mmCIF file of C-alpha atoms in Angstrom:
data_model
loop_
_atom_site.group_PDB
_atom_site.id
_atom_site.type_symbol
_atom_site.label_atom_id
_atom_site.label_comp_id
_atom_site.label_asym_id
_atom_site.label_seq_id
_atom_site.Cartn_x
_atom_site.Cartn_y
_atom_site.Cartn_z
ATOM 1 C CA UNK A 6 -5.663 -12.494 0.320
ATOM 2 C CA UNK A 7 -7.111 -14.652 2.664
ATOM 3 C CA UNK A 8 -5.417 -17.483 0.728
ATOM 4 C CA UNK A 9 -2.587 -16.090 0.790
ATOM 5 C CA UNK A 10 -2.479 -15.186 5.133
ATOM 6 C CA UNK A 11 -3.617 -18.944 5.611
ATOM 7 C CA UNK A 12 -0.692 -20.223 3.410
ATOM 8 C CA UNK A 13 2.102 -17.634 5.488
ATOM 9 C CA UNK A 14 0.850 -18.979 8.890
ATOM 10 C CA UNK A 15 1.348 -22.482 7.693
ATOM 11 C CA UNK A 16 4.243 -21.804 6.353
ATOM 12 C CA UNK A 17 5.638 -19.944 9.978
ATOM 13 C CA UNK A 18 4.141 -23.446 11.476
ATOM 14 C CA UNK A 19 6.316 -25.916 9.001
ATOM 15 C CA UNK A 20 9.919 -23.783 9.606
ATOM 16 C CA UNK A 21 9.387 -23.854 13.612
ATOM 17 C CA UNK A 22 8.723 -27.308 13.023
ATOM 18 C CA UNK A 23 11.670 -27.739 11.150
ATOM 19 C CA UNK A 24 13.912 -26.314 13.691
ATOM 20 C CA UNK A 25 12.742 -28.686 15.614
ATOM 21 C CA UNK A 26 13.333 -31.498 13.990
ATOM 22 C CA UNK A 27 16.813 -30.172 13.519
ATOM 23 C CA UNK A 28 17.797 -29.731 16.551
ATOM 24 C CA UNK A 29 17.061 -32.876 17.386
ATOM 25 C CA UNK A 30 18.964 -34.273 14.642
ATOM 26 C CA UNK A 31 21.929 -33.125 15.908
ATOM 27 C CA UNK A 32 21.593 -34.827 19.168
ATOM 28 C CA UNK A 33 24.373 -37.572 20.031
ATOM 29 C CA UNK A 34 24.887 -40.721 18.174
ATOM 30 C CA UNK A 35 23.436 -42.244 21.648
ATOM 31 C CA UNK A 36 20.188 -40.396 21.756
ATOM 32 C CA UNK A 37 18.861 -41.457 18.311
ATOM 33 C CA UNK A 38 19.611 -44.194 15.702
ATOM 34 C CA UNK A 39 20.781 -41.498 13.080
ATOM 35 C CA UNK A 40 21.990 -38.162 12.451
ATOM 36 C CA UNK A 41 22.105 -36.813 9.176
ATOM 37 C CA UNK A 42 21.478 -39.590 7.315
ATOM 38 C CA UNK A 43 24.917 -41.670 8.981
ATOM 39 C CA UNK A 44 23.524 -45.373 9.500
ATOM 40 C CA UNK A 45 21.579 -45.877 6.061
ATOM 41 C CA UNK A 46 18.517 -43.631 7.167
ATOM 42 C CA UNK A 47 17.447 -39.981 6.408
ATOM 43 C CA UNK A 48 17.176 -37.187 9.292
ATOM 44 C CA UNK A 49 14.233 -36.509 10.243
ATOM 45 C CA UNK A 50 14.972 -32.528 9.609
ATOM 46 C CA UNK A 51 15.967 -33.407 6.409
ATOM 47 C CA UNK A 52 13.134 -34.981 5.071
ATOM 48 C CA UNK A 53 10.784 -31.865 6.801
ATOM 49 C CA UNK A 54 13.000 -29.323 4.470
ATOM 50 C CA UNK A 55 12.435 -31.341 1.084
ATOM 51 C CA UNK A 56 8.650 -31.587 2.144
ATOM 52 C CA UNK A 57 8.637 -28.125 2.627
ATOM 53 C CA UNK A 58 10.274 -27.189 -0.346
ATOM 54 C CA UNK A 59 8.242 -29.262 -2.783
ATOM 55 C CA UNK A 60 5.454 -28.580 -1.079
ATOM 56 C CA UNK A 61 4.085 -25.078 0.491
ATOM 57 C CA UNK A 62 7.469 -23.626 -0.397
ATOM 58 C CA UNK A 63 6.863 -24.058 -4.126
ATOM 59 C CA UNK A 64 3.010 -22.883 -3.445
ATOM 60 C CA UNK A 65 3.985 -19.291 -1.922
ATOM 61 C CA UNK A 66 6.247 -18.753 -4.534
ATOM 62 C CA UNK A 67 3.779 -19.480 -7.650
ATOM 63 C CA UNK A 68 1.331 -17.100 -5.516
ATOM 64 C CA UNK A 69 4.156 -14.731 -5.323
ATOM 65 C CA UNK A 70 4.817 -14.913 -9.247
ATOM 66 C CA UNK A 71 1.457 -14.243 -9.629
ATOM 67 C CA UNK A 72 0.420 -11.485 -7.449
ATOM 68 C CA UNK A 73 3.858 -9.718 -8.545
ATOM 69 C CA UNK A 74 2.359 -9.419 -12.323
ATOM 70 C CA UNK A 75 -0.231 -7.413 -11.541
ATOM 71 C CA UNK A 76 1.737 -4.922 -9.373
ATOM 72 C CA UNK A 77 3.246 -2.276 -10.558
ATOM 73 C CA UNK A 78 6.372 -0.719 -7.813
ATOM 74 C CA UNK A 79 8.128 1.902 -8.001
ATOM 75 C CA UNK A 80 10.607 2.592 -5.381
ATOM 76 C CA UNK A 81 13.304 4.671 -3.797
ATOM 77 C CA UNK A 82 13.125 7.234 -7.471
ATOM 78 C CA UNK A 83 15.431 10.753 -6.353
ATOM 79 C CA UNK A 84 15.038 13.381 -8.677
ATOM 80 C CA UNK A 85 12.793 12.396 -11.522
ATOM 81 C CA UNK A 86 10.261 13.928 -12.969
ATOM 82 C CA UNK A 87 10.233 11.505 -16.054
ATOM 83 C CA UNK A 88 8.283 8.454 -14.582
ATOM 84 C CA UNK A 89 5.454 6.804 -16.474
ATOM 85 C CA UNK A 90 3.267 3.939 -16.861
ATOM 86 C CA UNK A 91 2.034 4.107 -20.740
ATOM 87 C CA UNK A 92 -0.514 1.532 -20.202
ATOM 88 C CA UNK A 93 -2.045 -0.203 -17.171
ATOM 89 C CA UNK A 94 -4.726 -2.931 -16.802
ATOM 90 C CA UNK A 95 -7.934 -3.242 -14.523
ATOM 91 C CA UNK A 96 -6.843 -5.511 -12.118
ATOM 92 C CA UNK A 97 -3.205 -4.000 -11.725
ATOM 93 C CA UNK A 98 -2.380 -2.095 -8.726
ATOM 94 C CA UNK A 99 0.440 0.395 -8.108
ATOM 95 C CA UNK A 100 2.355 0.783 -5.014
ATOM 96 C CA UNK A 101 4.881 3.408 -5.034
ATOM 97 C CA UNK A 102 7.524 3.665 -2.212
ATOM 98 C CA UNK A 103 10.278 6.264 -0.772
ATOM 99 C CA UNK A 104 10.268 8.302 -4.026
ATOM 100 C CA UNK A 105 11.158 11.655 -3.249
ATOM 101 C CA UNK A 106 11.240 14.921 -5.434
ATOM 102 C CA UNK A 107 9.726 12.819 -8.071
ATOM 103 C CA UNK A 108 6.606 13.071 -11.048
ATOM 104 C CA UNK A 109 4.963 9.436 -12.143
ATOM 105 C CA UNK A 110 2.153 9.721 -14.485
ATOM 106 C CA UNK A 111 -0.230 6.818 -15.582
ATOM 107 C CA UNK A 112 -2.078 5.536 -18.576
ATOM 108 C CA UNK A 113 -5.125 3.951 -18.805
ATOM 109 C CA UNK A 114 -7.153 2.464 -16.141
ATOM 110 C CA UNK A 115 -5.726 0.936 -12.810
ATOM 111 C CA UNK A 116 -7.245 -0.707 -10.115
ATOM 112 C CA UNK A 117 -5.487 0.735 -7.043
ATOM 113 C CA UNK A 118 -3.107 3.375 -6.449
ATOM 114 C CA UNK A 119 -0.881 3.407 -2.974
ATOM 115 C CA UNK A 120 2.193 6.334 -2.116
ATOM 116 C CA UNK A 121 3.953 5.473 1.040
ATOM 117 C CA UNK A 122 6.689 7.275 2.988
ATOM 118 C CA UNK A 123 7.056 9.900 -0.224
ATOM 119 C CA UNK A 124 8.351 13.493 -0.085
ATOM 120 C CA UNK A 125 7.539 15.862 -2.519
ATOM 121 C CA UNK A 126 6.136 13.534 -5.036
ATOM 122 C CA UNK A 127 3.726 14.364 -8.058
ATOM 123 C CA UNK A 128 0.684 11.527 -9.445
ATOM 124 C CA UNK A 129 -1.089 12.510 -12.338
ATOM 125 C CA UNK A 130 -3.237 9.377 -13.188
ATOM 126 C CA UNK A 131 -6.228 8.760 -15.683
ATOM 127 C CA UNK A 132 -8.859 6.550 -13.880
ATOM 128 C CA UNK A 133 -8.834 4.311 -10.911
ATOM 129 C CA UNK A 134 -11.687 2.034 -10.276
ATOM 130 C CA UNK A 135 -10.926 1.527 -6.374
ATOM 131 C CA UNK A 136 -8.914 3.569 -3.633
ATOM 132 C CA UNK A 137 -5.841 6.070 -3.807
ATOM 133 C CA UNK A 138 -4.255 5.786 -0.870
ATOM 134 C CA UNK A 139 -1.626 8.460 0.591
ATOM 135 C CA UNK A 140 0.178 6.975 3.700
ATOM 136 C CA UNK A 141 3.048 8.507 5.956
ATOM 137 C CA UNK A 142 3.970 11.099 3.253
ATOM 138 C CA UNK A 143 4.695 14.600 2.853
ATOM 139 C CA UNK A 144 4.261 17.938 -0.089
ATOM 140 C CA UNK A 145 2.220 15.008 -2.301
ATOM 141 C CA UNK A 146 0.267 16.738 -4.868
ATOM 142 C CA UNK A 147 -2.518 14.308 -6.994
ATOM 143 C CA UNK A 148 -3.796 15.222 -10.166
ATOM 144 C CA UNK A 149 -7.205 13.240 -11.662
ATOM 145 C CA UNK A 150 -7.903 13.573 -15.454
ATOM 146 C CA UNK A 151 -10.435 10.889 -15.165
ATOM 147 C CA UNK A 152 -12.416 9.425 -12.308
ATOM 148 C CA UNK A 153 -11.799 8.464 -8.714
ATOM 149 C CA UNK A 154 -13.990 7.016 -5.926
ATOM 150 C CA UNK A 155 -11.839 7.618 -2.820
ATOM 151 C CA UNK A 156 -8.624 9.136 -1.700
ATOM 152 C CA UNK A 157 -7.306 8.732 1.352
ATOM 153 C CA UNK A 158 -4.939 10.394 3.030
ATOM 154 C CA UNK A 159 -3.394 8.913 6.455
ATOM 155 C CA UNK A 160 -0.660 10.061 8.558
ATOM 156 C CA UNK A 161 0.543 12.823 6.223
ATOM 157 C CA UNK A 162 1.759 16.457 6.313
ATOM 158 C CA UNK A 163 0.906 18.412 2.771
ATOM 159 C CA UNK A 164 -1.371 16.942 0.382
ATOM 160 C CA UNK A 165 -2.826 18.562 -2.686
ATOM 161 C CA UNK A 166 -5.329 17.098 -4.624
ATOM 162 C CA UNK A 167 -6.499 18.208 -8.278
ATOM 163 C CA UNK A 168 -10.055 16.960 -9.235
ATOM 164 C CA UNK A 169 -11.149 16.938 -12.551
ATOM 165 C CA UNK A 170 -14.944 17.759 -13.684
ATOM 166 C CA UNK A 171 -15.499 14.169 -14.044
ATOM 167 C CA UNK A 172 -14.123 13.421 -10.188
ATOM 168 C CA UNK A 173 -16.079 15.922 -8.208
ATOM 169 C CA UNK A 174 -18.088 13.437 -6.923
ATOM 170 C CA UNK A 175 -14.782 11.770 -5.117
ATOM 171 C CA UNK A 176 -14.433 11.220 -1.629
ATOM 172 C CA UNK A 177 -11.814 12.480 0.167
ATOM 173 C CA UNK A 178 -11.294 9.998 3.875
ATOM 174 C CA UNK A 179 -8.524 11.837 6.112
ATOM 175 C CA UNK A 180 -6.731 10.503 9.630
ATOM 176 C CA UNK A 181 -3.809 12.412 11.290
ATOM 177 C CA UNK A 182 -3.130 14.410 8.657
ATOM 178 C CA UNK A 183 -2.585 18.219 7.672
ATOM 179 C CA UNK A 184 -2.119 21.046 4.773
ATOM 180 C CA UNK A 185 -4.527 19.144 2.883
ATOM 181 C CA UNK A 186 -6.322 20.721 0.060
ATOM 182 C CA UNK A 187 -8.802 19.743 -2.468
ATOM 183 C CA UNK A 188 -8.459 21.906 -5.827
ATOM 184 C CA UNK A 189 -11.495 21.894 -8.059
ATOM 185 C CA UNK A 190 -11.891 23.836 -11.723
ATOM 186 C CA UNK A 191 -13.566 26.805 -12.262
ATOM 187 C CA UNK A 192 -13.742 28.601 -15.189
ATOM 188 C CA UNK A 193 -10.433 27.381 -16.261
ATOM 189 C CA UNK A 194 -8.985 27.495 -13.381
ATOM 190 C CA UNK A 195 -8.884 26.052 -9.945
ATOM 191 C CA UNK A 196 -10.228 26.962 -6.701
ATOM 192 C CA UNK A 197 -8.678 25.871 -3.378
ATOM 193 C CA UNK A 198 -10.247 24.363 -0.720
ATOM 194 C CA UNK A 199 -8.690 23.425 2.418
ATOM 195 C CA UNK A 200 -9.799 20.108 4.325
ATOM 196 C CA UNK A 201 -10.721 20.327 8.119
ATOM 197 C CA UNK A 202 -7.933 19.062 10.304
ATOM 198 C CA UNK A 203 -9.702 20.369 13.576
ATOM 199 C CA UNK A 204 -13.022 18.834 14.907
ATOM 200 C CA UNK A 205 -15.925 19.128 17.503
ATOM 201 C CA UNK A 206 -17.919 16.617 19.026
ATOM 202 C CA UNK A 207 -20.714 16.919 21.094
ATOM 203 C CA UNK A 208 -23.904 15.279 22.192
ATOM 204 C CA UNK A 209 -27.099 16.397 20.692
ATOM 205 C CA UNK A 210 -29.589 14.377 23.173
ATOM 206 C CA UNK A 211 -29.403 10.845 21.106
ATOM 207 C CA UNK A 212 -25.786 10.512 19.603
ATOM 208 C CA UNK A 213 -22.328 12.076 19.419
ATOM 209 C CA UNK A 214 -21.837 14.451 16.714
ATOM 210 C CA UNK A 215 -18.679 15.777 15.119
ATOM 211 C CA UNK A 216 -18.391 18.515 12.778
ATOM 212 C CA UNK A 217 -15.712 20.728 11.658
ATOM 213 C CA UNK A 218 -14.063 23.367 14.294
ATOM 214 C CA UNK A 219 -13.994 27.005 13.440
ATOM 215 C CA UNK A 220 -11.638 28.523 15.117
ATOM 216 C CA UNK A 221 -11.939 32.254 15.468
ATOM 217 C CA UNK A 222 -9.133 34.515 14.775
#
């Protein structure tokens, strides 16, 4: 990724330089020996663009080619509960985007898993080897058959999230978020229990500490 930032700022640097060297191409016939190639030359804003085309044009979009196979989107899905990815690879990640009322299930193994600006969307995945992230969402409900280090919920309003027996050991990371609950089996069933969205932080002598709030009825 860091690659890929280095390439985008030089890539911002070559097209303001192009402008540049356009607008100076279009000066009058007075001001410069050519414009546009008139006199026998090539302007100066024209050789920039075929530079930058053959050059880190072409780059960014092999790098785009490449990152784009091992991403899996799925986007702006109304009304289906019929989604699915059969299989998925390690190194894939899936970033799913303004689905609403909406059920994708995945196969298999997957390295990532991101829901962003979804409303009342279902997941039911297998495994996932990194982070399932849950960002500027609302009603999502998550269901693990398999194993998960990390969830994380940000900026969200209703989340649900079924472990399995194998992903009790998962770590739930919340920000600005409420109605979250974590749903764990029991005797065939599941138990609910709700995640904190109230704090207190004091200062035991050495350090701040913060720990849940209980607020009394």
């Amino acid at each position: 990724m860091g690659d890929m930032q280095g390439l985008m700022e030089r890539l911002e640097h070559a097209v303001s330089r192009l402008e540049q060297l356009s607008a100076e191409s279009h000066r009058p016939p007075g001001d410069c020996g050519e414009v546009n190639g008139v006199n026998g030359g090539v302007a100066p804003s024209v050789e920039a663009f075929d530079k930058l085309m053959n050059g880190m044009v072409a780059e960014f979009l092999k790098n785009s080619r490449i990152l784009a196979g091992d991403v899996e989107t799925h986007e702006y899905q109304e009304d289906r509960n019929d989604l699915m990815i059969p299989e998925t690879e390690l190194k894939q990640v899936a970033y799913i985007f303004k689905c609403n009322k909406s059920t994708l299930q995945m196969k298999g193994k997957i390295n990532s898993i991101t829901i962003d600006n979804c409303n009342k969307f279902g997941l039911v995945f297998d495994n996932v080897v990194g982070i399932v992230e849950v960002i500027n969402s609302k009603d999502i409900r998550i269901q693990v058959m398999g194993r998960v280090p990390t969830i994380s919920i940000n900026k969200t309003e209703g989340c649900h999230i079924y472990l399995s027996d194998d992903a009790l050991d998962c770590e739930v990371v919340s920000a600005t978020s409420s109605e979250m609950n974590i749903l764990v089996p029991q005797d065939g069933d599941y138990r609910e229990f709700p995640v904190p969205e109230q704090f207190k932080t004091f200062w035991d002598g050495s350090k701040l500490v913060t720990e849940p709030a209980e607020i009394m009825a």
